[in-house]
Amino acid sequence: MTEAELRELAGKQAALGEVRGAPGPDPVNAPMIRHWLAAMGDTNPAYLDKGLAPPAMAQVWTMQAPRQGRSPVDDPMAALDGAGYTGVVATNCEQTYHRYARVGERLTPATRFTDLAGPKQTALGVGYFATWNVTWYGDGDEPVAEMLFRVLKFRPRQGAGEERPPYPLQPAVNQDTAFFWEGAKSGELRIQTCADCGRLRHPPGPLCTRCRSSHLTYTVASGHGTLYSYVVHHHPPVPGRETPFVVGVVELPEGVRVVGNVVGCPPGEVEIGMALRVAYRPMDDRLVLPMWIPEEP
Amino acid sequence: MRTLTADEVEAGAELPELSVELTPTVVVSAALATMDLTPVHHDTERARAQGSKDIFLNILTTMGLVQRYVTDWAGPEAVIKGIDVRLGVPAYAGDRLTFTGTVVSREGGRVTVEVRGKVSLGSHAGGTVTLTLPPAG
Amino acid sequence: MNQKERVLSRTSAAIAGIGATEFSKRSGRSELRLAAEAVLSALDDAGLSPGDVDGLVTFTQDANQEIAVARETGIGELTYFSRVDYGGGAACGTVAHAAMAVATGMARTVVCYRAFNERSGRRFGQPNARTGGDPTSQGLEMSWHVPFGLMTPAAWVAMFAQRYLHVHGASSEDFGRVAVAMRRHAATNPAAWFHQRPITLEEHQASRWIVEPLHLLDCCQESDGAVALVVTGAEHARDLRRSPAYITAAAQGAGADQMMMTSYYRDDMTGLPEMSVVARQLWEQSGLTPRDITTAILYDHFTPFVLTQLEELGFCGRGEAPEFVKDGGIGLDGRLPVNPHGGQLGEAYIHGMNGIAEAVRQIRGTAANQLAGVTNVLVTAGTGVPTSGLILSAAVSR
């Protein structure tokens, strides 16, 4: 999706105005208030004494409300993901309390998509700031609380990190292998290919393993693969890594195998035969490693 | 517990510091108390699989702690009118979240407090809380 | 014994002496001193003096130069010196090189040695960020794996082990039974680090993960120590103090598309093609078959590859090793007793050289867990790497 298309979508969503969600599954109630106060370490007696909810609980009452249709926020978020702005970090949360919610009343949220600003250069990478507002209505249909919420959807940096320490596990690279590591930096999984006979080969070397030609180029792999084998590393500690971590041998439809980390799912859910797709992870300012995440079903 | 009255508060006054040890129990129980079942707030393995160092505080808890920090100081009769927070670095389990605060203005009974919540990685949350205090008497 | 009928090239050399230091976790001595002690001990065992030695062979990885060992021990001039590469894959290869030197006349008596403080000094099991390092062919090979944190021997082997479990429907307990057998053997070997310390399968299963699917007790120990072996001509060996262990077959092997520990790009990941190369030569050179082997010393740095070796060497079919082991096949009273000394899991990790010494003891009849009627002993070296193997015999083969 282009910048213009993103802007158009954001405008369309904002034009929807306020979209009501389902009411909270439970009315404002003392047990949940007591539980919340205990978890926060808040000993203020006023709430339970007066039958009022702590104001910062506003959102709590509708957290587990059933999904009712699409929120106006869903489509812009999906579009940003699709455009490569896969990173997300909340930047602002501004709540205004018109009054404290009363025990026994049921809150209903309503969401309005208000703004999409960008693309902007940020410390995390290029991204868009998306803003929406939620209003919680009480039993009398008057607003009890309002929230402005803003997130930065950013394109994770590849290579140029912010004061990142150098990753300790650097590959040795020479003229036979540099194309692979350059490819990873530009988001390509490059498989050495013989320019004469077309043979694909990984790991690469100076000569074609079939015809011994030194006229070598590369094919950009589809990025899909199947897990052929894997390990879960627990011990000893490895520099630059948090344990446990998973390393797999991935079989590509192009007919070669590649080793890489399997990420984005708990080690216990990794299994031989699972469908994977490549993802690129910058390790420091110089190195990007191709890793593998579970293919969406 | 006593509530401050408006005349007792002047711009420039410092709030007493509050330091919260973010044990896994605190992070998990607060996530559950705020009905936030996102795995990164209670499942270490999942949090790490997504590239985080550990489980970390959810935003609803951050808001709750900011509210508590101010009412601990102001007292039970204070009424919170709004909390505006800029979110910073994650507050991971095992870290410590320390709040400091300064009164920035008072107009009648309406007081604005600037709150800063810091963890070892830097600013976790910073912003302002607006509240009303009862008049003297 | 009809010596006239033997094929000269097959048994022109023998192991005439073995020597070792104690096996420990902290020798408190320099590696060169350990090497010298083991060499002198092996010469004493053979009834030879340092002046009788004219050749030395060790591992590429050994930190002690041949000339340094010669200086310390009083071995004078050397006419042959050689090193064998690829980690523990070198073990039997040192004897093969020595036997070739003796057979060709380049040397008359060659000592093979390996000495290290592998536990108190540099530990092979610890990650070394320099493993990728320089763009040598090995550095480049490692660079497809090390950046992903795949950089310890246990992890490299675990990748094969996971595939083996998947393809053959085996379980971690199948690996565990290997460890249990090795520790049972070590329990009655006074020279073993784990003397009188057997383990149960439950303890194996309860031991912590190192790299899934390998538990701690799937991994061999780390040791300080040294072993030396004296190789000389068969005729000469017969005149010495001990009965010779004849070198009936000696072979090295690398497979097609071989890598160091990470041959993940070959068609199949459940076998050890390099061990198949070694096995083929051992059987061809010796004229023997698996049935002729009384006991096997199989390299056991990690349990899974003991199973694979049983299959590659022809002691059982593909995928049948778990059943073979489950039936007690590798116990002291099994179909093929494996590592009566307790192997590297039980006795010590001296890069496979202590296993060759055990083979010699079994042939002499002097082992702690001595088997009856030992005629031929098969020995292997490091697995997952270019490797080597031996068949040692009590009598010259025909």
CSV table of C-alpha atoms in Angstrom, one decimal, chain A residues 167-174 176-177 180-181 202-204 209 227-239 241 245-249 251 257-261 267 272-273 283 287 289-291, chain C residues 125-129 132-136 139-140 143-152 154-164 166 208-213 257 259 263-269:
chain,number,residue,atom,x,y,z
A,167,TYR,CA,26.9,-8.6,17.8
A,168,PRO,CA,29.7,-11.0,18.9
A,169,LEU,CA,29.0,-13.8,16.5
A,170,GLN,CA,30.0,-12.4,13.2
A,171,PRO,CA,30.4,-14.6,10.1
A,172,ALA,CA,33.6,-14.8,8.2
A,173,VAL,CA,32.9,-13.5,4.7
A,174,ASN,CA,34.9,-13.7,1.5
A,176,ASP,CA,32.5,-16.4,-2.5
A,177,THR,CA,29.9,-15.7,0.2
A,180,PHE,CA,24.5,-13.9,0.7
A,181,TRP,CA,25.1,-11.5,3.6
A,202,HIS,CA,23.9,-23.7,-0.4
A,203,PRO,CA,26.2,-23.1,1.4
A,204,PRO,CA,27.9,-21.5,-1.6
A,209,THR,CA,29.2,-28.4,-7.8
A,227,LEU,CA,11.7,-27.4,9.1
A,228,TYR,CA,13.9,-30.4,8.5
A,229,SER,CA,15.5,-30.6,12.0
A,230,TYR,CA,16.1,-28.3,14.9
A,231,VAL,CA,17.7,-27.9,18.4
A,232,VAL,CA,16.7,-25.9,21.4
A,233,HIS,CA,19.9,-24.5,23.0
A,234,HIS,CA,19.8,-24.2,26.8
A,235,HIS,CA,23.4,-24.5,27.9
A,236,PRO,CA,26.0,-23.2,28.1
A,237,PRO,CA,25.3,-19.5,27.6
A,238,VAL,CA,26.1,-18.2,24.1
A,239,PRO,CA,27.4,-14.7,23.6
A,241,ARG,CA,22.0,-14.7,22.7
A,245,PHE,CA,16.8,-20.3,21.5
A,246,VAL,CA,16.0,-22.5,18.6
A,247,VAL,CA,18.2,-23.2,15.6
A,248,GLY,CA,16.8,-25.2,12.7
A,249,VAL,CA,17.8,-26.7,9.4
A,251,GLU,CA,14.4,-27.1,3.6
A,257,ARG,CA,18.8,-26.4,3.0
A,258,VAL,CA,19.6,-23.3,5.1
A,259,VAL,CA,20.4,-23.1,8.8
A,260,GLY,CA,18.8,-20.3,10.8
A,261,ASN,CA,17.0,-19.5,14.0
A,267,PRO,CA,10.4,-23.4,21.6
A,272,ILE,CA,9.9,-30.9,12.3
A,273,GLY,CA,7.8,-30.4,9.2
A,283,MET,CA,21.8,-7.9,14.9
A,287,LEU,CA,24.8,-7.8,10.3
A,289,LEU,CA,20.5,-12.6,9.9
A,290,PRO,CA,17.8,-14.4,8.0
A,291,MET,CA,15.6,-16.2,10.5
C,125,GLY,CA,32.1,-27.5,25.1
C,126,GLN,CA,32.1,-23.8,25.7
C,127,PRO,CA,31.2,-21.4,22.9
C,128,ASN,CA,34.1,-19.6,21.3
C,129,ALA,CA,33.1,-16.5,19.4
C,132,GLY,CA,33.7,-18.2,12.8
C,133,GLY,CA,36.7,-16.1,12.7
C,134,ASP,CA,38.8,-15.8,9.6
C,135,PRO,CA,37.7,-16.6,6.1
C,136,THR,CA,39.6,-19.9,5.9
C,139,GLY,CA,35.9,-20.4,9.1
C,140,LEU,CA,33.5,-19.9,6.2
C,143,SER,CA,29.9,-19.0,9.4
C,144,TRP,CA,26.8,-20.7,8.2
C,145,HIS,CA,26.1,-21.8,11.7
C,146,VAL,CA,27.9,-19.8,14.4
C,147,PRO,CA,26.1,-16.5,13.8
C,148,PHE,CA,22.8,-18.3,14.7
C,149,GLY,CA,24.3,-19.4,18.0
C,150,LEU,CA,24.9,-23.0,16.7
C,151,MET,CA,28.4,-23.2,18.0
C,152,THR,CA,28.9,-26.0,20.6
C,154,ALA,CA,26.4,-30.7,21.7
C,155,ALA,CA,24.3,-28.4,19.6
C,156,TRP,CA,25.9,-29.6,16.3
C,157,VAL,CA,25.2,-33.2,17.3
C,158,ALA,CA,21.7,-32.5,18.6
C,159,MET,CA,20.7,-31.4,15.1
C,160,PHE,CA,21.4,-34.8,13.8
C,161,ALA,CA,19.9,-36.5,16.8
C,162,GLN,CA,16.6,-34.7,16.4
C,163,ARG,CA,16.3,-35.9,12.8
C,164,TYR,CA,17.3,-39.4,13.9
C,166,HIS,CA,12.0,-38.2,14.0
C,208,ARG,CA,18.9,-30.9,32.6
C,209,TRP,CA,18.7,-30.0,29.0
C,210,ILE,CA,21.9,-29.0,27.4
C,211,VAL,CA,20.7,-28.7,23.8
C,212,GLU,CA,17.4,-30.4,23.1
C,213,PRO,CA,17.1,-33.3,22.4
C,257,ASP,CA,30.0,-33.1,1.0
C,259,MET,CA,31.7,-30.6,6.9
C,263,SER,CA,27.0,-31.8,7.4
C,264,TYR,CA,23.4,-30.8,7.3
C,265,TYR,CA,23.3,-30.4,3.6
C,266,ARG,CA,23.7,-34.0,2.5
C,267,ASP,CA,20.6,-36.0,1.4
C,268,ASP,CA,20.2,-37.8,4.7
C,269,MET,CA,21.0,-36.6,8.2
